[in-house]
PDB file of C-alpha atoms in Angstrom:
ATOM      1  CA  MET A   1      39.801 -50.170 139.763  1.00 39.00           C
ATOM      2  CA  LYS A   2      39.249 -48.704 136.319  1.00 38.00           C
ATOM      3  CA  GLU A   3      35.680 -48.593 135.138  1.00 39.00           C
ATOM      4  CA  PHE A   4      34.683 -50.726 132.176  1.00 41.00           C
ATOM      5  CA  ASN A   5      32.717 -48.720 129.649  1.00 46.00           C
ATOM      6  CA  GLU A   6      31.073 -50.236 126.611  1.00 45.00           C
ATOM      7  CA  SER A   7      28.512 -48.616 124.333  1.00 43.00           C
ATOM      8  CA  ASP A   8      25.266 -50.421 123.804  1.00 47.00           C
ATOM      9  CA  ASN A   9      25.423 -51.846 120.286  1.00 46.00           C
ATOM     10  CA  SER A  10      23.328 -54.921 121.043  1.00 44.00           C
ATOM     11  CA  THR A  11      21.253 -54.601 117.891  1.00 49.00           C
ATOM     12  CA  SER A  12      24.319 -54.954 115.668  1.00 62.00           C
ATOM     13  CA  LEU A  13      26.248 -57.617 117.590  1.00 72.00           C
ATOM     14  CA  ASP A  14      26.649 -61.122 116.199  1.00 92.00           C
ATOM     15  CA  PRO A  15      25.958 -64.099 118.524  1.00 94.00           C
ATOM     16  CA  ALA A  16      29.592 -64.452 119.635  1.00 96.00           C
ATOM     17  CA  ALA A  17      29.824 -60.743 120.429  1.00 96.00           C
ATOM     18  CA  GLU A  18      26.588 -60.963 122.409  1.00 95.00           C
ATOM     19  CA  VAL A  19      28.071 -63.755 124.523  1.00 96.00           C
ATOM     20  CA  VAL A  20      31.224 -61.751 125.144  1.00 97.00           C
ATOM     21  CA  LYS A  21      29.180 -58.701 126.116  1.00 96.00           C
ATOM     22  CA  SER A  22      27.195 -60.811 128.589  1.00 95.00           C
ATOM     23  CA  ILE A  23      30.396 -62.251 130.045  1.00 97.00           C
ATOM     24  CA  LYS A  24      31.932 -58.817 130.546  1.00 97.00           C
ATOM     25  CA  ARG A  25      28.817 -57.567 132.290  1.00 96.00           C
ATOM     26  CA  SER A  26      28.928 -60.528 134.686  1.00 96.00           C
ATOM     27  CA  PHE A  27      32.406 -59.582 135.922  1.00 97.00           C
ATOM     28  CA  ARG A  28      30.897 -56.928 138.185  1.00 95.00           C
ATOM     29  CA  LEU A  29      29.151 -59.649 140.202  1.00 94.00           C
ATOM     30  CA  PHE A  30      32.460 -61.199 141.246  1.00 95.00           C
ATOM     31  CA  MET A  31      34.872 -58.267 141.238  1.00 96.00           C
ATOM     32  CA  ASN A  32      37.379 -58.039 144.088  1.00 96.00           C
ATOM     33  CA  GLY A  33      39.082 -54.670 144.327  1.00 96.00           C
ATOM     34  CA  VAL A  34      41.567 -55.754 146.991  1.00 97.00           C
ATOM     35  CA  ALA A  35      42.666 -58.742 144.928  1.00 97.00           C
ATOM     36  CA  ALA A  36      42.883 -56.611 141.790  1.00 97.00           C
ATOM     37  CA  SER A  37      45.141 -54.084 143.547  1.00 96.00           C
ATOM     38  CA  SER A  38      47.331 -56.890 144.856  1.00 96.00           C
ATOM     39  CA  MET A  39      47.658 -58.352 141.357  1.00 96.00           C
ATOM     40  CA  ARG A  40      48.780 -55.009 139.980  1.00 95.00           C
ATOM     41  CA  GLU A  41      51.312 -54.628 142.780  1.00 94.00           C
ATOM     42  CA  LYS A  42      52.698 -58.050 141.830  1.00 91.00           C
ATOM     43  CA  GLY A  43      53.247 -56.916 138.257  1.00 91.00           C
ATOM     44  CA  LEU A  44      50.134 -58.000 136.350  1.00 93.00           C
ATOM     45  CA  ASP A  45      49.687 -55.385 133.661  1.00 91.00           C
ATOM     46  CA  TYR A  46      46.279 -55.221 132.014  1.00 96.00           C
ATOM     47  CA  LYS A  47      43.979 -52.324 131.167  1.00 96.00           C
ATOM     48  CA  ILE A  48      41.386 -53.879 133.481  1.00 97.00           C
ATOM     49  CA  ILE A  49      41.735 -56.394 136.318  1.00 97.00           C
ATOM     50  CA  TRP A  50      38.572 -57.423 138.130  1.00 98.00           C
ATOM     51  CA  GLY A  51      40.421 -59.551 140.682  1.00 97.00           C
ATOM     52  CA  ILE A  52      38.249 -62.634 140.120  1.00 98.00           C
ATOM     53  CA  PRO A  53      39.907 -65.876 141.331  1.00 97.00           C
ATOM     54  CA  VAL A  54      40.666 -68.572 138.777  1.00 97.00           C
ATOM     55  CA  THR A  55      38.270 -71.007 140.481  1.00 96.00           C
ATOM     56  CA  ARG A  56      35.389 -68.613 139.889  1.00 97.00           C
ATOM     57  CA  ILE A  57      36.502 -67.955 136.308  1.00 97.00           C
ATOM     58  CA  ARG A  58      36.478 -71.706 135.715  1.00 97.00           C
ATOM     59  CA  GLU A  59      32.903 -71.866 137.017  1.00 97.00           C
ATOM     60  CA  MET A  60      31.955 -69.036 134.681  1.00 96.00           C
ATOM     61  CA  ALA A  61      33.514 -70.855 131.725  1.00 97.00           C
ATOM     62  CA  ALA A  62      31.501 -73.989 132.515  1.00 96.00           C
ATOM     63  CA  ALA A  63      28.301 -72.046 131.858  1.00 95.00           C
ATOM     64  CA  TYR A  64      29.204 -71.506 128.190  1.00 96.00           C
ATOM     65  CA  GLU A  65      29.733 -73.799 125.234  1.00 95.00           C
ATOM     66  CA  PRO A  66      33.323 -73.776 123.929  1.00 97.00           C
ATOM     67  CA  SER A  67      33.537 -71.492 120.908  1.00 97.00           C
ATOM     68  CA  ARG A  68      36.485 -70.369 118.838  1.00 97.00           C
ATOM     69  CA  GLU A  69      34.673 -67.163 117.878  1.00 97.00           C
ATOM     70  CA  VAL A  70      33.921 -66.258 121.501  1.00 98.00           C
ATOM     71  CA  ALA A  71      37.426 -67.196 122.630  1.00 98.00           C
ATOM     72  CA  GLU A  72      39.079 -65.051 119.962  1.00 97.00           C
ATOM     73  CA  LEU A  73      36.917 -62.045 120.836  1.00 97.00           C
ATOM     74  CA  LEU A  74      37.702 -62.448 124.531  1.00 98.00           C
ATOM     75  CA  TRP A  75      41.421 -62.698 123.778  1.00 98.00           C
ATOM     76  CA  GLN A  76      41.334 -59.356 121.998  1.00 97.00           C
ATOM     77  CA  SER A  77      40.321 -57.587 125.228  1.00 96.00           C
ATOM     78  CA  ASP A  78      43.094 -56.320 127.475  1.00 97.00           C
ATOM     79  CA  VAL A  79      41.239 -57.651 130.510  1.00 98.00           C
ATOM     80  CA  ARG A  80      42.775 -60.334 132.731  1.00 98.00           C
ATOM     81  CA  GLU A  81      39.559 -62.279 133.146  1.00 98.00           C
ATOM     82  CA  CYS A  82      38.805 -62.171 129.410  1.00 98.00           C
ATOM     83  CA  LYS A  83      42.224 -63.636 128.618  1.00 98.00           C
ATOM     84  CA  LEU A  84      41.769 -66.494 131.078  1.00 98.00           C
ATOM     85  CA  LEU A  85      38.255 -67.262 129.853  1.00 98.00           C
ATOM     86  CA  ALA A  86      39.512 -67.260 126.267  1.00 98.00           C
ATOM     87  CA  MET A  87      41.912 -70.092 127.106  1.00 98.00           C
ATOM     88  CA  MET A  88      39.127 -72.071 128.765  1.00 98.00           C
ATOM     89  CA  LEU A  89      36.566 -71.557 126.011  1.00 98.00           C
ATOM     90  CA  MET A  90      38.809 -72.205 122.986  1.00 98.00           C
ATOM     91  CA  PRO A  91      37.831 -75.686 121.671  1.00 97.00           C
ATOM     92  CA  ALA A  92      40.920 -77.870 121.504  1.00 95.00           C
ATOM     93  CA  ASP A  93      39.698 -79.678 118.397  1.00 94.00           C
ATOM     94  CA  CYS A  94      39.539 -76.531 116.260  1.00 92.00           C
ATOM     95  CA  CYS A  95      42.484 -74.574 117.594  1.00 95.00           C
ATOM     96  CA  ASP A  96      45.361 -74.448 115.137  1.00 95.00           C
ATOM     97  CA  GLU A  97      49.064 -74.303 115.926  1.00 95.00           C
ATOM     98  CA  GLU A  98      49.612 -70.795 114.584  1.00 95.00           C
ATOM     99  CA  THR A  99      46.867 -69.353 116.773  1.00 96.00           C
ATOM    100  CA  VAL A 100      48.378 -71.086 119.780  1.00 97.00           C
ATOM    101  CA  MET A 101      51.837 -69.707 119.069  1.00 97.00           C
ATOM    102  CA  THR A 102      50.418 -66.212 118.688  1.00 97.00           C
ATOM    103  CA  TRP A 103      48.620 -66.475 122.019  1.00 98.00           C
ATOM    104  CA  VAL A 104      51.684 -67.904 123.746  1.00 98.00           C
ATOM    105  CA  GLY A 105      53.771 -65.006 122.466  1.00 96.00           C
ATOM    106  CA  GLU A 106      51.266 -62.607 124.023  1.00 97.00           C
ATOM    107  CA  CYS A 107      51.475 -64.206 127.477  1.00 96.00           C
ATOM    108  CA  ARG A 108      53.105 -61.354 129.336  1.00 92.00           C
ATOM    109  CA  ASN A 109      53.104 -62.678 132.893  1.00 95.00           C
ATOM    110  CA  PRO A 110      53.632 -66.028 134.675  1.00 95.00           C
ATOM    111  CA  GLU A 111      49.945 -66.499 135.481  1.00 96.00           C
ATOM    112  CA  MET A 112      49.002 -66.319 131.809  1.00 97.00           C
ATOM    113  CA  SER A 113      51.714 -68.808 130.828  1.00 97.00           C
ATOM    114  CA  GLU A 114      50.733 -71.305 133.499  1.00 97.00           C
ATOM    115  CA  MET A 115      47.014 -71.059 132.778  1.00 97.00           C
ATOM    116  CA  MET A 116      47.657 -71.276 129.034  1.00 98.00           C
ATOM    117  CA  ALA A 117      49.499 -74.573 129.483  1.00 97.00           C
ATOM    118  CA  PHE A 118      46.958 -75.974 131.924  1.00 97.00           C
ATOM    119  CA  TYR A 119      43.680 -75.019 130.284  1.00 97.00           C
ATOM    120  CA  LEU A 120      44.507 -74.995 126.581  1.00 98.00           C
ATOM    121  CA  LEU A 121      47.891 -76.316 125.463  1.00 98.00           C
ATOM    122  CA  SER A 122      47.696 -79.610 127.369  1.00 97.00           C
ATOM    123  CA  GLN A 123      44.273 -80.308 125.813  1.00 96.00           C
ATOM    124  CA  LEU A 124      45.442 -79.979 122.218  1.00 97.00           C
ATOM    125  CA  PRO A 125      45.772 -83.121 120.065  1.00 95.00           C
ATOM    126  CA  PHE A 126      49.210 -81.897 118.945  1.00 95.00           C
ATOM    127  CA  ALA A 127      50.441 -81.011 122.454  1.00 95.00           C
ATOM    128  CA  ASP A 128      53.528 -83.231 122.306  1.00 89.00           C
ATOM    129  CA  ARG A 129      54.612 -81.709 118.990  1.00 90.00           C
ATOM    130  CA  LEU A 130      53.922 -78.259 120.340  1.00 95.00           C
ATOM    131  CA  VAL A 131      56.392 -78.815 123.178  1.00 96.00           C
ATOM    132  CA  GLU A 132      59.256 -79.064 120.686  1.00 95.00           C
ATOM    133  CA  ARG A 133      58.198 -75.905 118.883  1.00 96.00           C
ATOM    134  CA  LEU A 134      57.937 -73.995 122.154  1.00 97.00           C
ATOM    135  CA  LEU A 135      61.321 -75.233 123.348  1.00 96.00           C
ATOM    136  CA  ALA A 136      62.893 -74.216 120.038  1.00 96.00           C
ATOM    137  CA  ASP A 137      61.592 -70.664 120.466  1.00 96.00           C
ATOM    138  CA  GLU A 138      64.013 -68.396 122.356  1.00 93.00           C
ATOM    139  CA  ALA A 139      61.268 -66.109 123.698  1.00 96.00           C
ATOM    140  CA  ALA A 140      60.666 -66.287 127.446  1.00 95.00           C
ATOM    141  CA  PRO A 141      56.870 -66.814 127.184  1.00 96.00           C
ATOM    142  CA  SER A 142      57.435 -69.836 124.939  1.00 97.00           C
ATOM    143  CA  GLN A 143      60.005 -71.310 127.311  1.00 97.00           C
ATOM    144  CA  LEU A 144      57.779 -70.821 130.333  1.00 98.00           C
ATOM    145  CA  CYS A 145      54.752 -72.310 128.559  1.00 98.00           C
ATOM    146  CA  ALA A 146      56.898 -75.254 127.450  1.00 98.00           C
ATOM    147  CA  PHE A 147      57.960 -76.071 131.016  1.00 98.00           C
ATOM    148  CA  HIS A 148      54.394 -75.808 132.298  1.00 98.00           C
ATOM    149  CA  LEU A 149      53.101 -77.893 129.392  1.00 98.00           C
ATOM    150  CA  VAL A 150      55.616 -80.686 129.971  1.00 98.00           C
ATOM    151  CA  SER A 151      54.687 -80.661 133.672  1.00 97.00           C
ATOM    152  CA  ARG A 152      51.023 -81.013 132.838  1.00 96.00           C
ATOM    153  CA  LEU A 153      51.585 -83.751 130.258  1.00 96.00           C
ATOM    154  CA  ALA A 154      53.836 -85.629 132.665  1.00 96.00           C
ATOM    155  CA  THR A 155      51.077 -85.538 135.273  1.00 95.00           C
ATOM    156  CA  LYS A 156      48.864 -87.214 132.676  1.00 93.00           C
ATOM    157  CA  GLY A 157      51.568 -89.798 131.963  1.00 94.00           C
ATOM    158  CA  VAL A 158      52.280 -88.409 128.484  1.00 94.00           C
ATOM    159  CA  SER A 159      55.897 -88.709 127.282  1.00 94.00           C
ATOM    160  CA  LEU A 160      57.715 -86.400 124.906  1.00 93.00           C
ATOM    161  CA  SER A 161      58.059 -87.611 121.337  1.00 86.00           C
ATOM    162  CA  GLY A 162      61.618 -88.959 121.549  1.00 89.00           C
ATOM    163  CA  LYS A 163      65.268 -88.398 122.442  1.00 93.00           C
ATOM    164  CA  PRO A 164      65.694 -85.104 120.540  1.00 94.00           C
ATOM    165  CA  ALA A 165      62.773 -83.553 122.397  1.00 95.00           C
ATOM    166  CA  VAL A 166      64.014 -84.765 125.776  1.00 96.00           C
ATOM    167  CA  ALA A 167      67.544 -83.562 125.020  1.00 96.00           C
ATOM    168  CA  MET A 168      66.146 -80.152 124.082  1.00 96.00           C
ATOM    169  CA  LEU A 169      64.138 -80.064 127.310  1.00 97.00           C
ATOM    170  CA  ALA A 170      67.283 -80.830 129.308  1.00 96.00           C
ATOM    171  CA  GLN A 171      69.193 -78.049 127.552  1.00 96.00           C
ATOM    172  CA  ARG A 172      66.464 -75.489 128.191  1.00 97.00           C
ATOM    173  CA  ALA A 173      66.250 -76.552 131.833  1.00 97.00           C
ATOM    174  CA  ILE A 174      70.017 -76.116 132.208  1.00 96.00           C
ATOM    175  CA  GLU A 175      69.755 -72.631 130.713  1.00 96.00           C
ATOM    176  CA  ALA A 176      66.943 -71.786 133.118  1.00 97.00           C
ATOM    177  CA  PHE A 177      68.939 -72.995 136.132  1.00 96.00           C
ATOM    178  CA  ASP A 178      71.894 -70.869 135.005  1.00 95.00           C
ATOM    179  CA  GLY A 179      69.702 -67.795 134.538  1.00 95.00           C
ATOM    180  CA  SER A 180      68.395 -65.220 137.004  1.00 96.00           C
ATOM    181  CA  ASP A 181      64.646 -65.588 136.367  1.00 96.00           C
ATOM    182  CA  MET A 182      63.318 -67.325 139.485  1.00 97.00           C
ATOM    183  CA  THR A 183      59.922 -67.994 137.918  1.00 97.00           C
ATOM    184  CA  MET A 184      61.605 -69.751 135.005  1.00 97.00           C
ATOM    185  CA  LYS A 185      63.867 -71.726 137.352  1.00 97.00           C
ATOM    186  CA  HIS A 186      60.906 -72.890 139.414  1.00 97.00           C
ATOM    187  CA  ALA A 187      58.946 -73.948 136.326  1.00 98.00           C
ATOM    188  CA  ALA A 188      61.959 -75.814 134.926  1.00 97.00           C
ATOM    189  CA  LEU A 189      62.538 -77.604 138.215  1.00 96.00           C
ATOM    190  CA  ASN A 190      58.924 -78.718 138.515  1.00 96.00           C
ATOM    191  CA  CYS A 191      58.988 -79.827 134.905  1.00 96.00           C
ATOM    192  CA  VAL A 192      62.036 -82.096 135.035  1.00 96.00           C
ATOM    193  CA  VAL A 193      61.150 -83.505 138.463  1.00 95.00           C
ATOM    194  CA  ARG A 194      57.640 -84.480 137.388  1.00 95.00           C
ATOM    195  CA  TYR A 195      58.911 -86.000 134.167  1.00 96.00           C
ATOM    196  CA  ALA A 196      61.566 -88.030 135.972  1.00 93.00           C
ATOM    197  CA  GLU A 197      59.310 -89.101 138.856  1.00 93.00           C
ATOM    198  CA  ARG A 198      56.938 -90.758 136.415  1.00 94.00           C
ATOM    199  CA  ASN A 199      59.826 -92.470 134.611  1.00 91.00           C
ATOM    200  CA  LEU A 200      58.529 -91.469 131.197  1.00 92.00           C
ATOM    201  CA  SER A 201      60.228 -92.125 127.872  1.00 93.00           C
ATOM    202  CA  CYS A 202      63.955 -91.200 127.826  1.00 95.00           C
ATOM    203  CA  THR A 203      63.980 -90.201 131.499  1.00 95.00           C
ATOM    204  CA  GLU A 204      67.506 -91.622 131.781  1.00 94.00           C
ATOM    205  CA  LEU A 205      68.653 -89.258 129.045  1.00 95.00           C
ATOM    206  CA  LEU A 206      67.118 -86.280 130.824  1.00 95.00           C
ATOM    207  CA  VAL A 207      68.768 -87.151 134.122  1.00 93.00           C
ATOM    208  CA  SER A 208      72.152 -87.866 132.549  1.00 94.00           C
ATOM    209  CA  GLU A 209      72.159 -84.574 130.628  1.00 93.00           C
ATOM    210  CA  LEU A 210      71.411 -82.644 133.801  1.00 93.00           C
ATOM    211  CA  LYS A 211      74.115 -84.481 135.749  1.00 92.00           C
ATOM    212  CA  LYS A 212      76.677 -83.568 133.082  1.00 90.00           C
ATOM    213  CA  HIS A 213      76.175 -79.997 134.230  1.00 87.00           C
ATOM    214  CA  GLU A 214      76.368 -81.016 137.898  1.00 85.00           C
ATOM    215  CA  ILE A 215      72.613 -80.705 138.330  1.00 85.00           C
ATOM    216  CA  ASP A 216      71.599 -83.642 140.491  1.00 77.00           C
ATOM    217  CA  ILE A 217      68.102 -83.047 141.830  1.00 76.00           C
ATOM    218  CA  PHE A 218      66.835 -86.618 141.910  1.00 69.00           C
TER     219      PHE A 218
END
């Protein structure tokens, strides 16, 4: 476990920076070296990993008021727990699309993509529109976030915006099934199954497009 060192500049910190400093100090109370080592072995690449479980991070987030300033400062730290807290503390009503796309592009492992979709993207008022933008982006983090976001929205009973969006989802799922990335395949499978199980808008189109490529999972 790498040590976290931070100089004491408390007299010059603004309120948001003070909150972030307090949050970082609290990580020591819940650190788990064994879990942190396991996460690194599984490919999580951060400067610092405290090994704190997501359930505990969620409890930590509940102790603070959502704040864009705090969330953005946390996101700047190359610390796993800071990244996850940033997603949880970013207020959905003042988070713009460009910030979201920047954060999505910086999701460099499956955990970040899944948590991003669950804790932030699915809460946004423009979540359905965001799906289309993510699906249109060729980058792997965008694709993975898109699948997780559709899964989450489907669980809430939220349909995609129309036939073009559903057709695009089907195409991206087909590409994922044809690829070699097992994480992407799993996310795509969960996505289309959840969407179809809830018989949301244009489900028939989704199923028919998949069957054209001999993908019959329903």
